[in-house]
Amino acid sequence: MSKGSAIPTGARPASAQGFRHPGGGESALESGAKSVMKRKHTDIKGRLEDTEAAIAEMREIQAQERVETMALKEQLEDHKLRAYQLETTRVTLETQNTQAQFELELYQKKTSELERILGDERMARAVERDDASKRLRDETDEIRRRLRDEMDGIIRSHREALETMERRARNDLEDEKSARAREIQELKMQAAMEKQRMELEMDGSGRDLRAIKAELETTRMELENARNELQREKVMSASLRDSLSEQSGATLTLESSSRALRARVEVLESDGRAQANNYAELEEKLRQSYEETRVAQEKLRAEETLRRKLHNQVQELKGNIRVFCRVRPTLPSESEMPADIRFPNAAHNPDVFEEISQLVQSALDGYNVCIFCYGQTGSGKTYTMSSEDGMIPRAVHQIYATAKELGEKGWSYKMEGSFVEVYNENINDLLGQADDFDKKKHEIRHDPKELKTTITDINTVTLDNPAKVESILRRASQTRSVAATKANERSSRSHSVFILKLIGLNSVTGERSEGTLNLVDLAGSERLSHSQSTGERLKETQNINRSLSCLGDVIAALGNGKENSHIPYRNSKLTYLLQYSLGGNSKCLMFVMVSPMQAHLNETLTSLKFATKVNNTSIGTAKRQAKITG
Ligand SMILES: Nc1ncnc2c1ncn2[C@@H]1O[C@H](COP(=O)(O)OP(=O)(O)OP(=O)(O)O)[C@@H](O)[C@H]1O
């Protein structure tokens, strides 16, 4: 393809058509000539003066025009500079957009990672805390129970031992006391008897008295020993009491270890509280991440709005109607020589699509877009539009991918496709039944308020997955080939229009956009001689010629640029159908397809002339069909 190799001729400046007075009147030359003519032949001086005056006027006009040309050139330079600046801004914004998207993804990843860690951590801590508290409770209970049992056992055994010892000591003491009392009683009795006897004998012998005293002394000493024994028993009882108090000390130690355990429980509980604080911190971080994500999303949405505006400005600066020329390669079946014209190398469909992808984006942004393929039969129109990797499937796939990306910015899209042909000024539904062709009447209805066009009784397919477009193209081609058996080769004798309606709604901003993408494969443009055709064939020929020249007329009338001037949309079905997709509210691109063959040279020249006519047209600024709903 020769990208942008359309031939711009440019409007022929008024100045080139003869020098005229700015007000319109006759030219300086003409008026000069007339004054010269009025002079007598002999008035050579007068005639010379008139001629010089006319020449001076011409020079003045030329100087004015030079100034105007300079001003126009400066304007052109300004526009170019503005386009370059906008393109730079668009690239910067796209970079920022990508950066913001990347950051958003990063935040989302971080957020989900933090959420996951927090969840895991929470679960692990909860399990750990539960386990620890349960273990601690069990341990404390067990220790308490064991200590209580031990203490009870010790106290019981000590009490028993003490009681036994006391009882034994008391008994021993009692026995001892009564034994000693008995002994003392006996000794007292013996002493009394002895005293009696000694008193009796005292008179007799002083020696016997001393002996009795010594015996008394012995008895008193034995009494003293018994008292000492009693004292020892008391000491023993005291030592028993000491051991009892020792046991109480052990009990106290156990109680203090119980207190230490309780303190550990408290430490664990305060650990739990610290963990709860950590959770709160993590939750705060999570909340901050959410907030950052929300801010990033808002920024992204604002940038998307700006991107739409700038994208449209760039498209407008490129021109709302553009023409590209595509030269198909020589086919293996073609044995003739190719024409002796040097065309650039044939482009492939992906390269061609690159040229229109920006306009597909405009349709998503809410503008009406028309893409035509014009050219003689066999020049590659259907190949460009409907082949497996042609513009229709590529446009639908791009729309899907972009709509998905726009989903992040709050946009959701509904896509509806229909496919019709215009044959002999009749509309046929390519997604309907071939039997209905040329019988069923389909009417075109316009809604001037909403600027919407509908066709009655046609099938519309909701394109809810990108694969559907292939089945639509297959169905249309089958329907056409069934219909073709009844008439001539249908595809070259009719125009086909693939209509894709794109309705977008932004759930966040409430913005709504509605754009239509029309992909038109025109009937073969070869000059058909009326003289050689008769009957049906003649009618077909007339209709094709008329509708193609009508398309050219509509574009030329639009290019006239006069407000409210008549545009002959109604002169053909095709232009009537595309009324709202041509003109001020739309963007238009025309591929002019040409064959490289020598035999097709005349047709190629005719096609290139048509391309020139369209290329010299400029359509007014497009208005986006977008509105805010409640
Ligand atoms: N760029 C290209 N590369 C390879 N083959 C091509 C190319 N363009 C066209 N062809 C081949 O040329 C032949 C004619 O092309 P196509 O049917 O698209 O022409 P057309 O203009 O649509 O004709 P018609 O008006 O009859 O529908 C086809 O076999 C097609 O595969």
XYZ file of C-alpha atoms and ligand atoms in Angstrom:
661
model
C 0.000 0.000 0.000
C 1.178 3.515 -0.520
C 0.333 5.072 2.796
C -1.236 8.407 2.158
C -0.196 8.168 -1.409
C -3.438 9.737 -2.479
C -2.834 12.574 -4.819
C -3.678 15.921 -3.260
C -4.290 18.470 -5.955
C -5.300 21.350 -3.756
C -7.826 23.924 -4.764
C -6.766 26.059 -7.657
C -6.267 29.578 -6.250
C -8.554 32.253 -7.522
C -5.513 34.256 -8.502
C -4.570 31.613 -11.045
C -7.835 32.172 -12.827
C -6.969 35.742 -13.884
C -6.406 38.870 -11.882
C -9.637 40.262 -10.597
C -10.591 43.114 -8.328
C -11.197 41.878 -4.773
C -14.801 43.027 -5.040
C -15.456 40.759 -8.004
C -15.720 43.186 -11.012
C -13.630 43.020 -14.153
C -9.872 42.360 -14.046
C -7.305 45.170 -14.102
C -6.136 43.985 -17.501
C -9.648 44.043 -18.892
C -10.421 47.493 -17.527
C -7.006 48.753 -18.724
C -7.673 47.333 -22.146
C -11.060 49.017 -22.266
C -9.625 52.465 -21.359
C -6.914 52.059 -23.994
C -9.586 51.191 -26.508
C -11.519 54.357 -25.621
C -8.483 56.574 -26.452
C -7.844 57.786 -29.933
C -5.167 55.930 -31.884
C -3.167 59.122 -32.005
C -3.292 59.542 -28.188
C -0.278 57.351 -27.676
C 0.779 59.079 -24.450
C -2.676 58.646 -22.923
C -2.815 55.048 -23.986
C 0.664 54.485 -22.465
C -0.466 56.040 -19.167
C -3.578 53.787 -19.043
C -1.477 50.734 -19.687
C 1.030 51.713 -16.967
C -1.835 52.353 -14.502
C -3.278 48.925 -15.270
C 0.142 47.296 -14.777
C 0.591 49.124 -11.426
C -2.807 47.881 -10.259
C -1.921 44.341 -11.277
C 1.312 44.555 -9.286
C -0.599 45.772 -6.256
C -2.994 42.855 -6.496
C -0.041 40.478 -6.899
C 1.604 41.966 -3.795
C -1.640 41.544 -1.819
C -1.875 37.966 -2.875
C 1.712 37.307 -1.873
C 0.913 38.679 1.583
C -2.202 36.458 1.788
C -0.183 33.433 0.678
C 2.409 34.157 3.374
C -0.343 34.460 6.008
C -1.863 31.159 4.874
C 1.542 29.475 5.042
C 2.048 30.793 8.566
C -1.371 29.434 9.573
C -0.425 26.084 8.093
C 2.826 26.090 10.073
C 0.867 26.941 13.269
C -1.533 24.066 12.662
C 1.353 21.685 12.079
C 3.027 22.851 15.280
C -0.256 22.438 17.222
C -0.693 18.927 15.790
C 2.844 18.060 16.796
C 2.270 19.461 20.331
C -0.989 17.560 20.712
C 0.650 14.359 19.491
C 3.448 14.893 22.050
C 0.859 15.511 24.804
C -1.040 12.396 23.717
C 2.143 10.298 23.880
C 2.972 11.788 27.322
C -0.532 11.072 28.572
C -0.439 7.569 27.218
C 2.859 7.044 29.031
C 1.326 8.485 32.228
C -1.703 6.329 31.651
C 0.459 3.219 31.352
C 2.461 4.314 34.413
C -0.730 4.909 36.430
C -2.089 1.561 35.304
C 1.156 -0.103 36.254
C 1.046 1.606 39.683
C -2.555 0.575 40.123
C -1.691 -3.032 39.360
C 1.224 -2.775 41.779
C -1.057 -1.399 44.492
C -3.635 -4.047 43.818
C -0.973 -6.743 43.975
C 0.438 -5.245 47.176
C -3.056 -4.974 48.647
C -3.952 -8.539 47.862
C -0.542 -9.709 49.106
C -1.040 -7.751 52.357
C -4.566 -9.114 52.655
C -3.301 -12.622 52.169
C -0.452 -12.150 54.698
C -2.853 -10.529 57.135
C -5.321 -13.374 56.745
C -2.599 -16.014 57.204
C -1.100 -14.121 60.117
C -4.489 -13.652 61.743
C -5.304 -17.318 61.395
C -1.884 -18.458 62.648
C -2.028 -16.057 65.603
C -5.573 -17.045 66.476
C -4.655 -20.733 66.390
C -1.467 -20.062 68.377
C -3.311 -17.932 70.927
C -6.044 -20.496 71.344
C -3.489 -23.295 71.709
C -1.399 -21.292 74.192
C -4.365 -20.231 76.299
C -5.729 -23.767 76.316
C -2.331 -25.215 77.199
C -1.843 -22.613 79.896
C -5.271 -23.186 81.342
C -4.694 -26.929 81.409
C -1.212 -26.519 82.894
C -2.415 -24.071 85.553
C -5.346 -26.274 86.451
C -3.123 -29.319 86.615
C -0.492 -27.560 88.760
C -3.146 -26.093 91.016
C -4.814 -29.452 91.423
C -1.465 -31.223 92.063
C -0.348 -28.563 94.550
C -3.632 -28.638 96.340
C -3.483 -32.430 96.544
C 0.145 -32.358 97.702
C -0.527 -29.626 100.234
C -3.583 -31.403 101.527
C -1.604 -34.659 101.779
C 1.319 -32.997 103.543
C -0.876 -31.040 105.917
C -2.942 -34.123 106.642
C 0.084 -36.334 107.256
C 1.756 -33.676 109.384
C -1.346 -33.080 111.356
C -1.702 -36.795 111.923
C 1.957 -37.156 112.884
C 1.681 -34.157 115.181
C -1.458 -35.463 116.771
C 0.069 -38.885 117.203
C 3.206 -37.379 118.682
C 1.249 -35.074 120.950
C -0.981 -37.891 121.975
C 2.010 -40.102 122.596
C 3.866 -37.326 124.437
C 0.798 -36.516 126.492
C 0.304 -40.182 127.298
C 3.989 -40.605 128.134
C 3.851 -37.452 130.200
C 0.700 -38.615 131.939
C 2.225 -42.056 132.534
C 5.422 -40.492 133.714
C 3.519 -38.025 135.895
C 1.333 -40.663 137.441
C 4.346 -43.002 137.809
C 6.319 -40.189 139.382
C 3.307 -39.179 141.484
C 2.938 -42.811 142.519
C 6.616 -43.012 143.215
C 6.475 -39.679 145.085
C 3.418 -40.976 146.940
C 5.208 -44.197 147.733
C 8.356 -42.308 148.639
C 6.304 -39.893 150.706
C 4.660 -42.854 152.411
C 8.002 -44.564 152.799
C 9.486 -41.270 154.002
C 6.583 -40.767 156.423
C 6.930 -44.362 157.614
C 10.643 -43.993 157.692
C 10.254 -40.648 159.481
C 7.950 -42.308 161.882
C 10.289 -45.116 162.286
C 13.277 -42.842 162.458
C 11.581 -40.580 164.923
C 11.041 -43.664 166.858
C 14.616 -44.635 166.324
C 15.902 -40.959 166.566
C 15.958 -41.177 170.067
C 18.009 -44.270 169.630
C 20.529 -43.305 166.991
C 21.721 -40.048 165.289
C 23.518 -42.146 162.583
C 20.283 -43.665 161.392
C 18.919 -40.143 160.875
C 21.729 -39.143 158.564
C 21.247 -42.315 156.533
C 17.589 -41.482 156.161
C 18.453 -37.958 155.013
C 20.836 -39.349 152.385
C 18.095 -41.659 151.111
C 15.737 -38.673 150.956
C 18.324 -36.835 148.910
C 18.516 -39.703 146.420
C 14.772 -39.719 146.049
C 14.820 -35.971 145.420
C 17.448 -36.454 142.692
C 15.356 -39.110 140.985
C 12.483 -36.657 141.045
C 14.789 -34.091 139.403
C 15.645 -36.589 136.626
C 11.978 -37.241 135.976
C 11.469 -33.484 135.595
C 14.371 -33.304 133.097
C 12.841 -36.132 131.107
C 9.608 -34.191 130.941
C 11.589 -31.161 129.716
C 13.121 -33.239 126.859
C 9.699 -34.437 125.837
C 8.623 -30.777 125.637
C 11.684 -29.968 123.451
C 10.778 -32.781 121.132
C 7.254 -31.520 120.881
C 8.669 -28.078 119.978
C 10.846 -29.586 117.226
C 7.768 -31.333 115.843
C 6.054 -27.972 115.749
C 9.084 -26.557 113.838
C 8.867 -29.240 111.175
C 5.173 -28.422 110.857
C 6.045 -24.767 110.196
C 8.667 -25.953 107.608
C 5.931 -27.808 105.807
C 3.905 -24.587 105.819
C 6.952 -22.867 104.231
C 6.957 -25.474 101.442
C 3.287 -24.757 100.941
C 4.125 -21.065 100.594
C 6.811 -21.885 97.974
C 4.256 -23.812 95.989
C 1.886 -20.890 96.207
C 4.579 -18.508 94.933
C 5.317 -20.811 91.955
C 1.591 -20.754 91.271
C 1.795 -16.944 91.300
C 4.718 -17.093 88.797
C 2.602 -19.254 86.511
C -0.203 -16.735 86.743
C 2.281 -13.972 85.818
C 3.282 -15.998 82.740
C -0.352 -16.239 81.758
C -0.514 -12.461 82.006
C 2.609 -12.109 79.798
C 1.009 -14.342 77.184
C -2.164 -12.306 77.365
C -0.210 -9.054 76.869
C 1.498 -10.760 73.858
C -1.979 -11.351 72.500
C -2.770 -7.672 72.995
C 0.447 -6.682 71.125
C -0.595 -8.935 68.273
C -4.013 -7.299 68.219
C -2.192 -3.949 67.888
C -0.182 -5.391 64.980
C -3.423 -6.441 63.283
C -4.751 -2.922 63.739
C -1.578 -1.531 62.118
C -1.884 -3.965 59.216
C -5.530 -3.042 58.826
C -4.567 0.639 58.746
C -1.980 -0.116 56.039
C -4.642 -1.999 54.112
C -7.035 0.927 54.410
C -4.287 3.264 53.145
C -3.659 0.940 50.174
C -7.394 0.976 49.385
C -7.380 4.754 49.563
C -4.320 4.985 47.284
C -5.981 2.571 44.842
C -9.127 4.696 44.840
C -7.117 7.872 44.173
C -5.168 6.148 41.371
C -8.438 4.949 39.813
C -9.895 8.448 39.922
C -6.727 9.828 38.310
C -6.985 7.159 35.628
C -10.602 8.100 34.895
C -9.729 11.794 34.575
C -6.851 10.893 32.273
C -9.154 8.751 30.153
C -11.470 11.746 29.627
C -8.483 13.873 28.638
C -7.195 11.111 26.370
C -10.541 10.983 24.564
C -10.468 14.743 24.019
C -6.880 14.784 22.781
C -7.376 11.704 20.613
C -10.269 13.441 18.917
C -8.305 16.646 18.448
C -5.506 14.661 16.805
C -8.022 12.919 14.525
C -9.583 16.252 13.595
C -6.192 17.737 12.824
C -5.395 14.743 10.617
C -8.621 15.508 8.771
C -12.106 14.142 9.204
C -11.960 12.637 5.790
C -8.876 10.780 4.687
C -8.004 8.776 1.601
C -5.552 5.917 1.279
C -4.599 4.042 -1.816
C -3.878 0.309 -1.722
C -2.312 -1.561 -4.599
C -2.864 -5.287 -4.526
C 0.069 -7.528 -5.500
C 0.147 -9.378 -8.810
C -1.752 -12.651 -8.377
C -0.180 -16.001 -9.352
C -3.048 -16.471 -11.839
C -2.191 -13.236 -13.677
C 0.066 -13.952 -16.630
C 0.002 -10.469 -18.209
C 2.635 -7.890 -17.545
C 2.089 -5.519 -14.669
C 1.695 -1.851 -15.591
C 4.874 0.140 -15.944
C 4.108 2.236 -12.878
C 6.289 2.072 -9.825
C 3.985 1.399 -6.889
C 5.501 0.921 -3.446
C 5.523 -2.646 -2.109
C 2.093 -4.058 -1.293
C 1.188 -3.672 2.359
C -0.316 -6.459 4.450
C -3.660 -6.282 6.203
C -2.125 -5.681 9.684
C -0.274 -2.593 8.319
C -3.466 -1.360 6.711
C -5.359 -1.867 9.943
C -2.845 0.265 11.795
C -4.078 3.213 9.719
C -7.681 2.728 10.754
C -7.244 1.581 14.354
C -7.288 5.196 15.570
C -10.693 5.675 13.938
C -11.992 2.477 15.523
C -10.978 4.030 18.842
C -12.976 7.154 17.906
C -16.080 4.979 17.362
C -15.599 3.590 20.894
C -15.278 7.171 22.137
C -18.748 7.936 20.725
C -18.161 9.209 17.165
C -19.694 7.960 13.946
C -17.080 6.465 11.667
C -17.316 5.340 8.043
C -14.630 3.276 6.310
C -15.103 2.624 2.583
C -13.336 0.356 0.107
C -13.614 1.733 -3.415
C -12.182 0.180 -6.561
C -12.787 -1.927 -9.629
C -13.767 -5.581 -9.388
C -10.835 -7.741 -8.340
C -8.789 -4.877 -6.891
C -8.925 -6.331 -3.368
C -11.875 -4.639 -1.621
C -13.347 -7.810 -0.113
C -9.857 -9.066 0.733
C -9.207 -5.844 2.651
C -12.577 -5.711 4.406
C -13.854 -9.226 5.096
C -10.999 -11.730 4.681
C -9.952 -13.665 7.781
C -7.548 -10.942 8.910
C -9.454 -8.118 7.200
C -10.597 -4.833 8.691
C -13.968 -6.123 10.026
C -12.594 -8.949 12.230
C -9.620 -6.830 13.279
C -11.831 -3.868 14.229
C -14.123 -6.086 16.307
C -11.170 -7.724 18.086
C -9.594 -4.335 18.810
C -12.903 -3.029 20.149
C -13.144 -6.014 22.504
C -9.635 -5.570 23.808
C -10.034 -1.809 24.300
C -13.502 -2.115 25.857
C -12.021 -4.572 28.358
C -9.276 -2.098 29.275
C -11.814 0.718 29.572
C -13.714 -1.453 32.043
C -11.081 -0.506 34.635
C -12.037 3.119 34.101
C -15.691 2.471 34.758
C -16.854 1.920 31.138
C -19.006 -0.977 30.035
C -19.959 -1.473 26.395
C -22.765 -3.110 24.499
C -22.000 -4.009 20.882
C -24.567 -4.759 18.223
C -23.707 -5.805 14.687
C -25.788 -5.936 11.525
C -24.740 -6.622 7.960
C -26.706 -5.432 4.911
C -26.186 -5.062 1.192
C -27.526 -2.387 -1.115
C -28.394 -3.980 -4.429
C -30.359 -2.179 -7.140
C -31.309 0.491 -4.578
C -32.823 -2.201 -2.374
C -31.640 -3.205 1.088
C -31.106 -6.926 1.793
C -30.292 -8.411 5.174
C -27.108 -10.477 4.855
C -27.886 -12.072 8.233
C -31.392 -13.057 7.072
C -32.692 -15.598 4.549
C -31.436 -15.588 0.937
C -35.005 -16.330 -0.187
C -36.108 -12.938 1.122
C -33.548 -11.113 -1.043
C -35.040 -8.455 -3.300
C -38.542 -9.354 -1.959
C -38.640 -8.230 1.641
C -38.753 -4.445 1.978
C -36.447 -2.894 4.529
C -36.903 0.779 5.284
C -34.339 3.257 6.540
C -35.604 5.337 9.482
C -33.800 8.397 10.793
C -34.267 9.974 14.189
C -33.040 13.553 13.656
C -33.173 14.352 17.376
C -30.933 11.496 18.493
C -29.118 11.331 15.134
C -29.802 7.612 14.983
C -30.506 5.422 11.960
C -32.394 2.135 12.016
C -33.343 -0.320 9.298
C -36.655 -2.117 9.718
C -36.852 -5.909 9.935
C -33.158 -6.736 9.925
C -31.290 -9.131 12.178
C -29.035 -7.575 14.779
C -26.513 -9.718 16.616
C -25.257 -8.802 20.068
C -21.512 -9.292 19.890
C -20.943 -10.637 23.391
C -17.738 -12.439 22.415
C -15.192 -11.607 19.718
C -15.521 -14.992 17.967
C -19.050 -14.053 16.887
C -17.738 -11.747 14.174
C -16.284 -14.685 12.218
C -19.641 -16.470 12.291
C -21.393 -13.267 11.106
C -18.969 -12.964 8.169
C -19.434 -16.665 7.287
C -23.211 -16.339 7.458
C -23.225 -13.212 5.265
C -20.959 -14.834 2.696
C -23.151 -17.999 2.573
C -26.345 -15.939 2.193
C -24.709 -13.943 -0.591
C -23.477 -16.999 -2.462
C -26.967 -18.603 -2.305
C -28.450 -15.382 -3.670
C -25.687 -15.165 -6.282
C -26.889 -18.284 -8.098
C -30.028 -16.377 -8.944
C -28.366 -13.195 -10.215
C -24.857 -12.188 -11.243
C -21.692 -12.261 -9.172
C -23.286 -10.538 -6.205
C -20.327 -9.144 -4.316
C -19.055 -7.005 -7.209
C -22.547 -5.748 -8.080
C -23.709 -4.589 -4.645
C -22.479 -2.497 -1.737
C -22.141 -4.283 1.593
C -22.302 -2.388 4.876
C -21.218 -3.890 8.200
C -22.771 -1.714 10.933
C -21.389 -1.927 14.442
C -23.173 0.077 17.149
C -21.127 0.736 20.268
C -23.055 1.893 23.322
C -20.885 2.748 26.315
C -21.910 3.646 29.845
C -19.617 4.855 32.584
C -21.004 3.633 35.896
C -18.788 6.034 37.847
C -19.253 9.332 35.994
C -22.692 8.570 34.493
C -21.313 9.427 31.049
C -22.914 7.666 28.065
C -21.507 7.398 24.560
C -22.942 5.993 21.393
C -20.821 5.587 18.283
C -21.347 3.681 15.027
C -18.647 2.064 12.963
C -19.671 1.460 9.320
C -17.388 -0.731 7.224
C -18.459 -0.437 3.582
C -17.340 -2.670 0.717
C -18.514 -0.797 -2.384
C -19.620 -2.378 -5.664
C -16.978 -2.626 -8.409
C -16.309 0.861 -9.753
C -15.304 -0.164 -13.296
C -16.856 2.006 -15.950
C -19.747 0.061 -17.286
C -20.946 0.880 -20.702
C -24.736 1.204 -20.879
C -24.707 0.365 -24.536
C -23.478 -3.183 -23.905
C -25.977 -3.956 -21.155
C -29.610 -4.782 -21.408
C -32.444 -5.708 -19.029
C -31.415 -6.569 -15.437
C -27.764 -5.987 -16.210
C -28.484 -2.481 -17.495
C -30.501 -1.644 -14.375
C -27.652 -2.913 -12.174
C -25.111 -0.882 -14.125
C -27.164 2.289 -13.860
C -27.668 1.815 -10.143
C -23.993 1.216 -9.412
C -22.868 4.184 -11.494
C -25.470 6.415 -9.908
C -24.830 5.426 -6.313
C -21.039 5.772 -6.640
C -21.258 9.183 -8.269
C -23.831 10.156 -5.642
C -21.342 9.195 -2.925
C -18.782 11.454 -4.616
C -21.363 14.263 -4.836
C -22.282 13.988 -1.154
C -18.645 14.136 -0.113
C -18.008 17.084 -2.457
C -21.096 18.926 -1.130
C -19.907 18.337 2.428
C -16.511 19.677 1.470
C -18.115 22.848 0.168
C -18.227 23.862 3.782
C -21.276 26.119 3.487
C -23.571 25.909 6.505
C -27.074 24.577 5.849
C -26.242 23.939 2.198
C -28.165 21.079 0.604
C -26.440 17.705 0.779
C -27.952 15.231 -1.679
C -28.129 12.252 0.731
C -31.473 11.141 -0.678
C -30.127 10.620 -4.189
C -29.079 7.052 -3.366
C -29.934 4.401 -0.768
C -26.316 4.109 0.295
C -25.804 7.806 1.105
C -29.251 7.958 2.719
C -28.353 4.986 4.927
C -25.034 6.578 5.930
C -26.456 10.116 6.342
C -25.446 10.463 10.003
C -22.087 8.812 9.463
C -21.007 11.214 6.729
C -20.707 14.933 7.240
C -20.111 17.134 10.251
C -20.781 14.527 12.882
C -18.439 11.865 11.613
C -15.030 10.684 10.585
C -14.523 9.115 7.212
C -11.772 7.085 5.598
C -11.671 5.802 2.056
C -9.409 3.065 0.742
C -9.079 3.346 -2.996
C -7.986 -0.066 -4.241
C -6.124 -0.388 -7.502
C -4.812 -3.273 -9.562
C -1.156 -3.335 -10.647
C -2.007 -4.738 -14.122
C -1.429 -2.950 -17.435
C -4.877 -3.990 -18.644
C -6.503 -2.164 -15.720
C -4.595 1.090 -16.198
C -7.605 3.111 -17.343
C -9.697 1.960 -14.368
C -6.758 2.676 -12.070
C -6.586 6.251 -13.364
C -10.367 6.704 -12.917
C -10.109 5.393 -9.343
C -7.207 7.713 -8.575
C -9.219 10.673 -9.924
C -12.050 9.741 -7.589
C -9.500 9.512 -4.739
C -8.248 13.002 -5.573
C -11.774 14.410 -5.512
C -12.458 12.918 -2.073
C -9.047 13.862 -0.740
C -9.586 17.519 -1.599
C -12.667 17.574 0.612
C -12.543 18.576 4.258
C -15.447 17.791 6.520
C -16.269 20.074 9.449
C -15.356 19.356 13.048
C -16.910 16.161 14.403
C -19.173 16.317 17.429
C -19.133 13.459 19.863
C -22.473 11.870 20.643
C -22.057 11.707 24.373
C -24.321 12.882 27.131
C -24.577 12.650 30.869
C -27.523 10.713 32.193
C -28.939 10.972 35.701
N -3.404 -7.367 -0.878
C -3.649 -8.580 -1.389
N -2.804 -9.597 -1.165
C -3.035 -10.830 -1.695
N -4.103 -11.135 -2.454
C -4.992 -10.168 -2.716
C -4.816 -8.843 -2.202
N -5.843 -8.084 -2.618
C -6.638 -8.909 -3.339
N -6.132 -10.140 -3.389
C -6.693 -11.263 -4.131
O -7.230 -10.759 -5.328
C -8.461 -11.381 -5.648
C -9.564 -10.346 -5.814
O -9.732 -9.653 -4.593
P -11.180 -9.284 -4.010
O -12.157 -10.372 -4.201
O -10.954 -8.831 -2.656
O -11.545 -8.092 -4.961
P -12.811 -7.164 -4.916
O -12.353 -5.816 -5.249
O -13.506 -7.348 -3.624
O -13.699 -7.740 -6.051
P -15.300 -7.737 -6.173
O -15.691 -6.346 -6.515
O -15.560 -8.736 -7.213
O -15.834 -8.164 -4.816
C -8.777 -12.359 -4.529
O -8.367 -13.648 -4.907
C -7.888 -11.859 -3.406
O -7.516 -12.954 -2.575
